[in-house]
PDB file of C-alpha atoms in Angstrom:
ATOM      1  CA  MET A   1       0.000   0.000   0.000  1.00 83.00           C
ATOM      2  CA  ARG A   2       1.378   3.402  -1.044  1.00 88.00           C
ATOM      3  CA  ILE A   3       0.656   6.051   1.586  1.00 91.00           C
ATOM      4  CA  ALA A   4       1.057   9.821   1.466  1.00 91.00           C
ATOM      5  CA  VAL A   5       1.087  11.734   4.739  1.00 90.00           C
ATOM      6  CA  VAL A   6      -0.175  15.311   4.920  1.00 90.00           C
ATOM      7  CA  GLY A   7       0.374  17.418   8.027  1.00 87.00           C
ATOM      8  CA  TYR A   8       2.790  19.029  10.442  1.00 83.00           C
ATOM      9  CA  LYS A   9       5.054  17.170  12.880  1.00 81.00           C
ATOM     10  CA  VAL A  10       4.610  13.836  11.104  1.00 84.00           C
ATOM     11  CA  GLY A  11       8.054  12.397  11.958  1.00 83.00           C
ATOM     12  CA  PRO A  12       6.844   9.872  14.571  1.00 83.00           C
ATOM     13  CA  LEU A  13       3.963   8.799  12.296  1.00 86.00           C
ATOM     14  CA  HIS A  14       6.409   8.334   9.383  1.00 86.00           C
ATOM     15  CA  ALA A  15       8.703   6.242  11.545  1.00 87.00           C
ATOM     16  CA  ALA A  16       5.846   4.024  12.760  1.00 89.00           C
ATOM     17  CA  LEU A  17       4.489   3.482   9.229  1.00 92.00           C
ATOM     18  CA  THR A  18       7.938   2.729   7.797  1.00 91.00           C
ATOM     19  CA  LYS A  19       8.721   0.308  10.633  1.00 92.00           C
ATOM     20  CA  ALA A  20       5.422  -1.477   9.916  1.00 93.00           C
ATOM     21  CA  GLY A  21       6.483  -1.975   6.289  1.00 92.00           C
ATOM     22  CA  PHE A  22       4.343   0.595   4.477  1.00 92.00           C
ATOM     23  CA  THR A  23       5.649   2.466   1.433  1.00 88.00           C
ATOM     24  CA  LEU A  24       5.520   6.226   1.933  1.00 88.00           C
ATOM     25  CA  THR A  25       5.202   8.008  -1.401  1.00 84.00           C
ATOM     26  CA  ALA A  26       5.071  11.618  -0.248  1.00 78.00           C
ATOM     27  CA  THR A  27       4.870  14.087   2.557  1.00 76.00           C
ATOM     28  CA  ALA A  28       2.991  17.345   2.179  1.00 75.00           C
ATOM     29  CA  ILE A  29       2.932  20.209   4.629  1.00 76.00           C
ATOM     30  CA  PRO A  30      -0.062  22.571   4.448  1.00 71.00           C
ATOM     31  CA  GLY A  31       0.858  25.978   3.101  1.00 66.00           C
ATOM     32  CA  THR A  32       3.694  24.691   0.905  1.00 68.00           C
ATOM     33  CA  ARG A  33       3.781  24.080  -2.829  1.00 64.00           C
ATOM     34  CA  GLY A  34       2.507  20.526  -2.482  1.00 62.00           C
ATOM     35  CA  PRO A  35       3.706  16.962  -2.083  1.00 64.00           C
ATOM     36  CA  SER A  36       7.372  15.999  -2.161  1.00 61.00           C
ATOM     37  CA  THR A  37       6.785  13.558  -5.032  1.00 61.00           C
ATOM     38  CA  THR A  38       4.406  13.049  -7.940  1.00 63.00           C
ATOM     39  CA  ARG A  39       3.802   9.326  -7.299  1.00 74.00           C
ATOM     40  CA  LYS A  40       0.108   8.717  -6.728  1.00 84.00           C
ATOM     41  CA  PRO A  41      -0.683   7.121  -3.358  1.00 90.00           C
ATOM     42  CA  SER A  42      -3.428   4.565  -2.776  1.00 90.00           C
ATOM     43  CA  LEU A  43      -4.234   6.163   0.597  1.00 92.00           C
ATOM     44  CA  VAL A  44      -3.650   9.542   2.251  1.00 93.00           C
ATOM     45  CA  ILE A  45      -3.255  10.038   5.985  1.00 92.00           C
ATOM     46  CA  SER A  46      -4.285  13.572   6.905  1.00 90.00           C
ATOM     47  CA  TYR A  47      -2.631  14.323  10.246  1.00 88.00           C
ATOM     48  CA  GLY A  48      -4.026  17.568  11.593  1.00 84.00           C
ATOM     49  CA  GLY A  49      -7.328  19.380  11.709  1.00 81.00           C
ATOM     50  CA  ASP A  50     -10.000  20.555   9.302  1.00 79.00           C
ATOM     51  CA  GLY A  51      -7.593  22.724   7.302  1.00 82.00           C
ATOM     52  CA  THR A  52      -5.158  19.853   6.827  1.00 86.00           C
ATOM     53  CA  SER A  53      -8.006  17.608   5.694  1.00 85.00           C
ATOM     54  CA  LEU A  54      -9.125  20.179   3.111  1.00 84.00           C
ATOM     55  CA  TYR A  55      -5.532  20.658   1.928  1.00 85.00           C
ATOM     56  CA  ALA A  56      -5.123  16.875   1.564  1.00 87.00           C
ATOM     57  CA  GLU A  57      -8.287  16.736  -0.554  1.00 84.00           C
ATOM     58  CA  ARG A  58      -7.037  19.590  -2.726  1.00 82.00           C
ATOM     59  CA  ILE A  59      -3.664  18.009  -3.521  1.00 84.00           C
ATOM     60  CA  TYR A  60      -4.935  14.408  -3.632  1.00 86.00           C
ATOM     61  CA  PRO A  61      -8.497  14.708  -4.989  1.00 83.00           C
ATOM     62  CA  GLY A  62     -10.490  11.510  -4.882  1.00 84.00           C
ATOM     63  CA  ILE A  63      -7.828   9.477  -3.022  1.00 90.00           C
ATOM     64  CA  PRO A  64      -9.233   7.812   0.124  1.00 91.00           C
ATOM     65  CA  ARG A  65      -8.097   9.602   3.286  1.00 90.00           C
ATOM     66  CA  ILE A  66      -7.786   8.633   6.904  1.00 89.00           C
ATOM     67  CA  LEU A  67      -8.203  11.670   9.118  1.00 85.00           C
ATOM     68  CA  VAL A  68      -6.037  11.556  12.225  1.00 85.00           C
ATOM     69  CA  ARG A  69      -6.610  14.350  14.703  1.00 79.00           C
ATOM     70  CA  HIS A  70      -3.716  16.554  15.633  1.00 72.00           C
ATOM     71  CA  SER A  71      -6.026  19.438  16.441  1.00 57.00           C
ATOM     72  CA  ARG A  72      -9.057  19.908  18.666  1.00 60.00           C
ATOM     73  CA  THR A  73     -10.950  21.533  15.794  1.00 59.00           C
ATOM     74  CA  CYS A  74     -11.153  18.589  13.385  1.00 59.00           C
ATOM     75  CA  LYS A  75     -14.779  17.495  13.718  1.00 62.00           C
ATOM     76  CA  LEU A  76     -14.473  14.600  11.256  1.00 62.00           C
ATOM     77  CA  CYS A  77     -11.198  13.248  12.669  1.00 59.00           C
ATOM     78  CA  LYS A  78     -11.061  10.419  15.148  1.00 61.00           C
ATOM     79  CA  VAL A  79      -8.314  10.281  17.755  1.00 57.00           C
ATOM     80  CA  HIS A  80      -5.967   7.382  16.946  1.00 58.00           C
ATOM     81  CA  ASP A  81      -2.765   6.104  18.340  1.00 65.00           C
ATOM     82  CA  TYR A  82      -0.263   4.830  15.788  1.00 79.00           C
ATOM     83  CA  THR A  83      -0.525   1.215  16.962  1.00 84.00           C
ATOM     84  CA  THR A  84      -4.267   1.120  16.348  1.00 85.00           C
ATOM     85  CA  LEU A  85      -3.944   2.960  13.042  1.00 85.00           C
ATOM     86  CA  ILE A  86      -1.271   0.568  11.755  1.00 90.00           C
ATOM     87  CA  ARG A  87      -3.282  -2.485  12.831  1.00 91.00           C
ATOM     88  CA  ILE A  88      -6.352  -1.143  11.019  1.00 89.00           C
ATOM     89  CA  LEU A  89      -4.321  -0.488   7.859  1.00 90.00           C
ATOM     90  CA  LYS A  90      -2.500  -3.834   7.890  1.00 92.00           C
ATOM     91  CA  ASN A  91      -5.718  -5.813   8.438  1.00 93.00           C
ATOM     92  CA  LYS A  92      -7.711  -3.630   6.012  1.00 89.00           C
ATOM     93  CA  GLN A  93     -10.322  -3.075   8.729  1.00 90.00           C
ATOM     94  CA  TYR A  94     -11.506   0.246   7.364  1.00 86.00           C
ATOM     95  CA  THR A  95     -14.363   1.275   5.133  1.00 86.00           C
ATOM     96  CA  ILE A  96     -14.344   4.105   2.640  1.00 86.00           C
ATOM     97  CA  LYS A  97     -16.978   6.751   3.243  1.00 84.00           C
ATOM     98  CA  GLU A  98     -17.746   9.141   0.409  1.00 83.00           C
ATOM     99  CA  TYR A  99     -18.654  12.749   1.095  1.00 81.00           C
ATOM    100  CA  LEU A 100     -20.762  14.971  -1.105  1.00 82.00           C
ATOM    101  CA  LYS A 101     -18.696  17.428  -3.153  1.00 83.00           C
ATOM    102  CA  LEU A 102     -19.682  20.428  -5.227  1.00 82.00           C
ATOM    103  CA  GLU A 103     -18.531  21.130  -8.754  1.00 80.00           C
ATOM    104  CA  ALA A 104     -18.906  24.540 -10.355  1.00 78.00           C
ATOM    105  CA  SER A 105     -17.963  26.041 -13.686  1.00 76.00           C
ATOM    106  CA  ILE A 106     -17.733  29.683 -14.646  1.00 73.00           C
ATOM    107  CA  ILE A 107     -19.529  30.374 -17.931  1.00 73.00           C
ATOM    108  CA  ARG A 108     -19.295  33.733 -19.686  1.00 73.00           C
ATOM    109  CA  ALA A 109     -22.437  35.500 -20.970  1.00 73.00           C
ATOM    110  CA  SER A 110     -21.402  34.286 -24.448  1.00 80.00           C
ATOM    111  CA  GLY A 111     -21.803  30.703 -23.238  1.00 76.00           C
ATOM    112  CA  GLN A 112     -18.063  30.025 -23.343  1.00 76.00           C
ATOM    113  CA  PRO A 113     -16.472  28.508 -20.245  1.00 73.00           C
ATOM    114  CA  ARG A 114     -13.995  30.656 -18.375  1.00 67.00           C
ATOM    115  CA  ARG A 115     -11.071  28.484 -17.377  1.00 60.00           C
ATOM    116  CA  GLN A 116     -10.099  29.295 -13.774  1.00 55.00           C
ATOM    117  CA  VAL A 117      -8.598  26.000 -12.702  1.00 51.00           C
ATOM    118  CA  LYS A 118      -5.012  25.179 -13.622  1.00 52.00           C
ATOM    119  CA  ARG A 119      -5.373  21.429 -13.029  1.00 50.00           C
ATOM    120  CA  ALA A 120      -5.837  19.490 -16.251  1.00 45.00           C
ATOM    121  CA  ASP A 121      -7.950  16.770 -14.622  1.00 48.00           C
ATOM    122  CA  THR A 122     -11.058  18.894 -14.058  1.00 48.00           C
ATOM    123  CA  ALA A 123     -13.080  21.369 -16.083  1.00 54.00           C
ATOM    124  CA  GLY A 124     -14.382  23.304 -13.103  1.00 65.00           C
ATOM    125  CA  LEU A 125     -14.015  24.010  -9.434  1.00 73.00           C
ATOM    126  CA  ILE A 126     -14.490  21.169  -6.951  1.00 77.00           C
ATOM    127  CA  ALA A 127     -15.197  21.814  -3.275  1.00 79.00           C
ATOM    128  CA  LEU A 128     -15.683  19.680  -0.189  1.00 80.00           C
ATOM    129  CA  ASN A 129     -17.111  22.520   1.947  1.00 82.00           C
ATOM    130  CA  GLU A 130     -18.637  25.312  -0.104  1.00 83.00           C
ATOM    131  CA  ILE A 131     -18.342  27.450  -3.215  1.00 82.00           C
ATOM    132  CA  ALA A 132     -18.848  31.205  -2.843  1.00 80.00           C
ATOM    133  CA  ILE A 133     -19.593  33.494  -5.783  1.00 75.00           C
ATOM    134  CA  HIS A 134     -19.336  37.194  -5.045  1.00 73.00           C
ATOM    135  CA  HIS A 135     -18.671  40.530  -6.680  1.00 69.00           C
ATOM    136  CA  LYS A 136     -15.788  42.743  -5.613  1.00 71.00           C
ATOM    137  CA  PRO A 137     -16.293  45.474  -4.553  1.00 71.00           C
ATOM    138  CA  PRO A 138     -19.633  44.437  -3.048  1.00 66.00           C
ATOM    139  CA  HIS A 139     -22.366  45.792  -5.304  1.00 69.00           C
ATOM    140  CA  ALA A 140     -25.519  44.109  -6.465  1.00 68.00           C
ATOM    141  CA  LEU A 141     -24.997  42.053  -9.569  1.00 66.00           C
ATOM    142  CA  ARG A 142     -27.179  39.784 -11.641  1.00 67.00           C
ATOM    143  CA  PHE A 143     -25.975  36.278 -12.302  1.00 67.00           C
ATOM    144  CA  THR A 144     -27.471  32.992 -13.400  1.00 68.00           C
ATOM    145  CA  THR A 145     -27.090  29.764 -11.496  1.00 67.00           C
ATOM    146  CA  SER A 146     -28.592  26.337 -11.816  1.00 66.00           C
ATOM    147  CA  VAL A 147     -29.018  25.307  -8.210  1.00 65.00           C
ATOM    148  CA  SER A 148     -32.254  23.375  -7.588  1.00 70.00           C
ATOM    149  CA  GLY A 149     -33.973  25.075 -10.511  1.00 70.00           C
ATOM    150  CA  THR A 150     -33.338  28.684  -9.421  1.00 66.00           C
ATOM    151  CA  LYS A 151     -32.269  30.535 -12.562  1.00 68.00           C
ATOM    152  CA  THR A 152     -31.486  34.183 -11.754  1.00 64.00           C
ATOM    153  CA  ILE A 153     -30.332  35.764  -8.534  1.00 66.00           C
ATOM    154  CA  ILE A 154     -29.739  39.445  -7.822  1.00 66.00           C
ATOM    155  CA  GLY A 155     -27.462  40.197  -4.887  1.00 69.00           C
ATOM    156  CA  ASP A 156     -23.829  40.627  -4.008  1.00 72.00           C
ATOM    157  CA  GLY A 157     -23.135  36.900  -3.907  1.00 74.00           C
ATOM    158  CA  VAL A 158     -24.265  33.380  -3.196  1.00 76.00           C
ATOM    159  CA  ILE A 159     -22.782  30.508  -1.209  1.00 80.00           C
ATOM    160  CA  VAL A 160     -23.599  26.903  -2.060  1.00 81.00           C
ATOM    161  CA  SER A 161     -22.583  24.496   0.680  1.00 84.00           C
ATOM    162  CA  THR A 162     -22.422  20.767   1.304  1.00 81.00           C
ATOM    163  CA  PRO A 163     -23.473  19.375   4.703  1.00 78.00           C
ATOM    164  CA  HIS A 164     -19.726  19.267   5.470  1.00 73.00           C
ATOM    165  CA  GLY A 165     -19.439  23.053   4.904  1.00 69.00           C
TER     166      GLY A 165
END
């Protein structure tokens, strides 16, 4: 199993995983340019809080993640010790839970898509929490959306959120 670890202060976790015989493909620290390698992992361990989890999803979209709490604020993370985590991984005693994500595209009035995303693997924006559309500076603007059948909204913005957001 190829594992990438995302988070701060991951040295002891790295050592425990390596000692248990797992292949570590990358380490990524939130706020940096990204992972230390381009090899695609089969699993990501997000060691931190909510921000680390979101960062892990951004740099490894669609790869199953195990959220290990290193922060009191991570609502989705369970507290694990390394021994339990390694046993669960070795015995494949985990299930993959999928969370609802949002996908948005920006379309010009001409009907042509406006390319905002630099990743080649997606045509739009993908979010685990929410997508916010707003005008800067804040003035009323008219825009068209297709959220649950609502076609036109006038305001200074709209936020579409998943239950996670």
